[in-house]
Short mmCIF file of C-alpha atoms in Angstrom, two decimals:
data_model
loop_
_atom_site.label_atom_id
_atom_site.label_comp_id
_atom_site.label_asym_id
_atom_site.label_seq_id
_atom_site.Cartn_x
_atom_site.Cartn_y
_atom_site.Cartn_z
CA MET A 93 38.76 -32.80 15.35
CA LYS A 94 39.80 -29.80 13.26
CA ARG A 95 39.34 -31.83 10.06
CA THR A 96 35.84 -32.88 11.19
CA ALA A 97 34.86 -29.28 12.00
CA GLY A 98 36.25 -28.10 8.67
CA LEU A 99 34.34 -30.83 6.81
CA ILE A 100 31.06 -29.86 8.54
CA MET A 101 31.63 -26.21 7.67
CA ALA A 102 32.35 -27.06 4.02
CA VAL A 103 29.15 -29.12 3.76
CA PHE A 104 27.16 -26.29 5.36
CA VAL A 105 28.55 -23.70 2.93
CA ALA A 106 27.81 -25.99 -0.02
CA MET A 107 24.21 -26.41 1.14
CA VAL A 108 23.76 -22.66 1.52
CA ILE A 109 25.19 -22.01 -1.95
CA ALA A 110 22.95 -24.70 -3.45
CA GLY A 111 19.91 -23.21 -1.71
CA MET A 112 20.76 -19.74 -3.00
CA GLY A 113 21.13 -21.09 -6.50
CA GLN A 114 17.79 -22.88 -6.28
CA ALA A 115 16.06 -19.77 -4.96
CA ALA A 116 17.53 -17.65 -7.74
CA ALA A 117 16.43 -20.15 -10.34
CA THR A 118 12.91 -20.17 -8.91
CA ASP A 119 12.72 -16.37 -8.99
CA ASP A 120 13.71 -16.29 -12.66
CA ILE A 121 11.06 -18.77 -13.81
CA SER A 122 7.57 -17.58 -14.71
CA VAL A 123 4.93 -20.07 -15.78
CA GLY A 124 1.80 -19.07 -17.66
CA GLU A 125 0.55 -15.59 -18.45
CA LEU A 126 -1.40 -12.73 -16.90
CA PRO A 127 -5.03 -13.62 -16.16
CA ILE A 128 -7.68 -12.06 -18.39
CA GLY A 129 -8.40 -8.57 -17.19
CA GLY A 130 -5.74 -8.83 -14.51
CA SER A 131 -2.39 -7.22 -13.86
CA GLY A 132 -0.98 -9.17 -10.95
CA ASP A 133 1.05 -12.33 -10.43
CA PHE A 134 1.62 -14.87 -13.16
CA VAL A 135 -0.64 -17.90 -13.03
CA VAL A 136 -0.82 -21.23 -14.76
CA THR A 137 -3.25 -20.65 -17.57
CA SER A 138 -6.27 -22.67 -18.62
CA ALA A 139 -8.96 -21.88 -21.17
CA PRO A 140 -11.60 -19.70 -19.47
CA ALA A 141 -15.19 -20.86 -19.69
CA ASP A 142 -17.40 -19.18 -22.27
CA GLY A 143 -19.81 -16.73 -20.72
CA VAL A 144 -20.39 -13.16 -19.63
CA TYR A 145 -18.79 -11.68 -16.52
CA TYR A 146 -19.68 -8.24 -15.19
CA THR A 147 -19.15 -5.73 -12.39
CA ILE A 148 -21.22 -2.82 -11.08
CA ASP A 149 -18.61 -1.27 -8.77
CA GLY A 150 -16.48 0.33 -11.49
CA SER A 151 -13.80 -2.37 -11.50
CA ILE A 152 -12.66 -4.21 -14.62
CA PRO A 153 -14.45 -7.57 -15.03
CA THR A 154 -12.41 -10.77 -14.88
CA VAL A 155 -13.28 -14.46 -14.79
CA ASN A 156 -13.57 -14.01 -11.01
CA SER A 157 -16.31 -11.39 -11.35
CA THR A 158 -20.04 -12.10 -11.20
CA ARG A 159 -21.05 -14.44 -13.99
CA TYR A 160 -24.24 -13.58 -15.83
CA THR A 161 -26.95 -16.21 -15.29
CA ALA A 162 -30.25 -14.31 -15.40
CA PRO A 163 -31.69 -11.02 -16.73
CA ILE A 164 -30.59 -7.92 -14.81
CA VAL A 165 -33.41 -5.56 -13.86
CA LEU A 166 -32.31 -1.97 -14.47
CA ASN A 167 -34.26 -0.48 -11.57
CA ARG A 168 -31.67 2.16 -10.66
CA THR A 169 -28.82 4.13 -12.15
CA LEU A 170 -26.07 1.64 -12.96
CA ASN A 171 -22.65 1.48 -14.61
CA ILE A 172 -22.11 -2.09 -15.77
CA LYS A 173 -18.77 -3.21 -17.15
CA TYR A 174 -18.93 -6.56 -18.91
CA MET A 175 -16.62 -9.11 -20.49
CA VAL A 176 -17.86 -11.64 -23.06
CA ILE A 177 -15.78 -14.78 -23.66
CA LYS A 178 -16.54 -16.95 -26.69
CA ASN A 179 -14.17 -19.63 -27.98
CA GLY A 180 -11.18 -17.91 -26.38
CA THR A 181 -12.09 -14.48 -27.79
CA VAL A 182 -12.64 -11.75 -25.22
CA LYS A 183 -14.77 -8.65 -25.79
CA TYR A 184 -15.43 -5.82 -23.36
CA GLY A 185 -18.12 -3.20 -23.05
CA ILE A 186 -19.76 -0.69 -20.75
CA ILE A 187 -23.47 -0.15 -20.20
CA ASN A 188 -24.64 3.03 -18.50
CA HIS A 189 -28.23 3.20 -17.32
CA ALA A 190 -29.79 6.35 -15.88
CA LEU A 191 -33.33 6.91 -14.64
CA THR A 192 -34.88 10.21 -15.69
CA GLY A 193 -37.78 12.28 -14.44
CA ASN A 194 -40.14 11.89 -11.50
CA ILE A 195 -42.53 9.39 -13.03
CA THR A 196 -45.29 7.43 -11.33
CA ASN A 197 -45.97 3.79 -12.22
CA ARG A 198 -42.50 3.53 -13.74
CA THR A 199 -41.52 0.31 -15.51
CA TYR A 200 -37.97 -1.02 -15.61
CA PRO A 201 -36.12 -2.60 -18.54
CA LYS A 202 -34.23 -5.89 -18.29
CA LEU A 203 -30.69 -6.42 -19.55
CA ILE A 204 -30.07 -9.80 -21.20
CA PHE A 205 -26.68 -11.04 -22.39
CA ASN A 206 -26.49 -13.34 -25.39
CA GLN A 207 -22.99 -12.39 -26.58
CA THR A 208 -24.57 -9.05 -27.55
CA PRO A 209 -26.41 -7.02 -24.86
CA ILE A 210 -30.18 -7.13 -25.35
CA ILE A 211 -32.83 -4.93 -23.76
CA GLU A 212 -36.31 -6.17 -22.89
CA LEU A 213 -38.99 -3.56 -22.14
CA GLU A 214 -42.47 -3.85 -20.68
CA ASN A 215 -45.26 -4.16 -23.23
CA GLY A 216 -46.71 -0.77 -24.01
CA THR A 217 -43.36 1.02 -23.54
CA TYR A 218 -42.01 3.27 -26.27
CA TYR A 219 -38.35 3.59 -27.18
CA GLN A 220 -35.97 5.54 -29.39
CA ILE A 221 -32.58 4.51 -30.79
CA GLY A 222 -30.29 7.52 -31.10
CA ASN A 223 -32.29 10.34 -32.67
CA GLY A 224 -34.59 8.00 -34.57
CA ASN A 225 -38.34 7.68 -34.37
CA ILE A 226 -40.13 6.92 -31.12
CA THR A 227 -41.49 3.40 -31.59
CA LEU A 228 -43.82 1.15 -29.64
CA TYR A 229 -41.86 -1.77 -28.19
CA ASN A 230 -42.71 -5.11 -29.82
CA GLY A 231 -39.62 -7.27 -29.27
CA THR A 232 -36.18 -7.38 -27.65
CA ILE A 233 -33.68 -4.76 -28.80
CA ALA A 234 -30.03 -5.65 -29.47
CA LEU A 235 -27.45 -3.06 -28.43
CA THR A 236 -24.90 -3.47 -31.22
CA GLY A 237 -21.94 -1.11 -31.29
CA ASN A 238 -22.25 2.33 -29.78
CA THR A 239 -25.96 2.55 -29.05
CA ILE A 240 -28.07 5.00 -27.07
CA LEU A 241 -31.58 3.80 -26.24
CA LYS A 242 -34.19 6.03 -24.60
CA TYR A 243 -37.41 4.55 -23.30
CA PHE A 244 -40.70 6.33 -22.65
CA LYS A 245 -43.96 5.83 -20.86
CA ASN A 246 -45.90 7.03 -23.89
CA SER A 247 -45.23 8.32 -27.39
CA THR A 248 -44.15 11.82 -26.33
CA ASN A 249 -40.64 12.56 -25.20
CA THR A 250 -41.90 14.52 -22.18
CA THR A 251 -42.25 11.28 -20.22
CA MET A 252 -38.85 9.68 -20.83
CA MET A 253 -38.20 7.13 -18.09
CA GLY A 254 -34.56 6.33 -18.72
CA ILE A 255 -31.51 6.19 -20.99
CA ILE A 256 -29.35 3.14 -21.74
CA LYS A 257 -25.99 3.53 -23.44
CA ASN A 258 -23.85 0.66 -24.68
CA THR A 259 -20.17 1.35 -25.41
CA PRO A 260 -17.87 -1.36 -26.79
CA ALA A 261 -14.46 -1.12 -25.12
CA LYS A 262 -10.98 -2.60 -25.08
CA LEU A 263 -8.60 -3.30 -22.22
CA VAL A 264 -5.55 -1.01 -22.30
CA ASN A 265 -2.47 -0.68 -20.11
CA LYS A 266 -1.70 2.80 -18.80
CA VAL A 267 0.97 4.42 -16.66
CA ARG A 268 0.17 6.92 -13.92
CA ILE A 269 2.97 9.17 -12.64
CA SER A 270 2.48 10.71 -9.22
CA ASN A 271 4.61 12.61 -6.72
CA VAL A 272 5.02 10.94 -3.34
CA LYS A 273 6.18 12.92 -0.32
CA VAL A 274 9.17 11.20 1.35
CA LYS A 275 11.75 11.92 4.03
CA LYS A 276 15.31 12.42 2.80
CA TRP A 277 17.92 11.87 5.51
CA TYR A 278 21.31 13.62 5.54
CA LYS A 279 24.21 14.29 7.90
CA LYS A 280 24.18 17.64 9.65
CA TRP A 281 27.75 18.54 10.65
CA TYR A 282 28.60 20.81 13.59
CA LYS A 283 31.69 21.65 15.61
CA ARG A 284 31.78 20.86 19.30
CA GLY A 285 34.72 20.71 21.69
CA GLY A 286 37.09 21.43 18.84
CA LYS A 287 35.90 18.38 16.90
CA TRP A 288 33.54 18.00 14.01
CA ARG A 289 30.51 15.87 14.77
CA TYR A 290 27.31 15.12 12.94
CA THR A 291 23.72 14.22 13.61
CA TRP A 292 21.04 12.83 11.30
CA LYS A 293 18.47 15.28 9.99
CA TYR A 294 15.78 14.95 7.37
CA LYS A 295 13.84 17.16 5.02
CA TRP A 296 10.67 16.53 3.08
CA THR A 297 11.06 16.01 -0.64
CA TYR A 298 9.09 14.47 -3.47
CA ARG A 299 9.80 11.38 -5.51
CA GLN A 300 8.10 10.42 -8.76
CA VAL A 301 6.40 7.03 -8.73
CA LYS A 302 5.19 5.24 -11.86
CA GLN A 303 2.19 2.97 -11.44
CA THR A 304 0.89 0.70 -14.18
CA TYR A 305 -2.83 -0.02 -14.29
CA GLN A 306 -5.50 -1.24 -16.69
CA GLU A 307 -8.54 0.56 -17.94
CA LEU A 308 -11.47 -0.05 -20.26
CA GLN A 309 -11.28 2.40 -23.14
CA ALA A 310 -14.08 3.00 -25.59
CA THR A 311 -13.43 1.74 -29.11
CA ALA A 312 -14.41 3.72 -32.19
#
């Protein structure tokens, strides 16, 4: 009976050890790489589909973000972060659009993505690239590189309807260091009845925490 109990215990211990070894091996294995624009768990990779993905909530675009399928009407102030994927190459950028002035019968531009952001204005609208000449719109305008486009209701700059800025960007990893308030426990000794005793006390202290995050940073 003792031999049987000892044999069962030995088998049980061997199974536990094997399970621990398997778990450790699983923890040490990572398959794939970080997803584009992500900073979380490792995933099995596959080639992302070509296209444009964008966000309007300030977050970094990924392949899980909204995919561009139709022109975007810029009818309000917007901050659009976009990611263009072409043959495995990934490019990022930021488009800021701001409405200006209290203008009646305002027209709104349309944002079109064809690898490069393109702006379509209403016929009869005037525009200006940077500090260049104010020109009557006669065809779509490509926003290549760092571009600032102003659009007007007429040929004078007193009726500017809005500003569109395109900024090419790159995805960078950054570290944020912050102080977190924590409780630090310690033993508080006191003498009672001729014997030393202790109780647990705590005091507030601060601990530095490093957090890694990703950010779109303008390129030169």
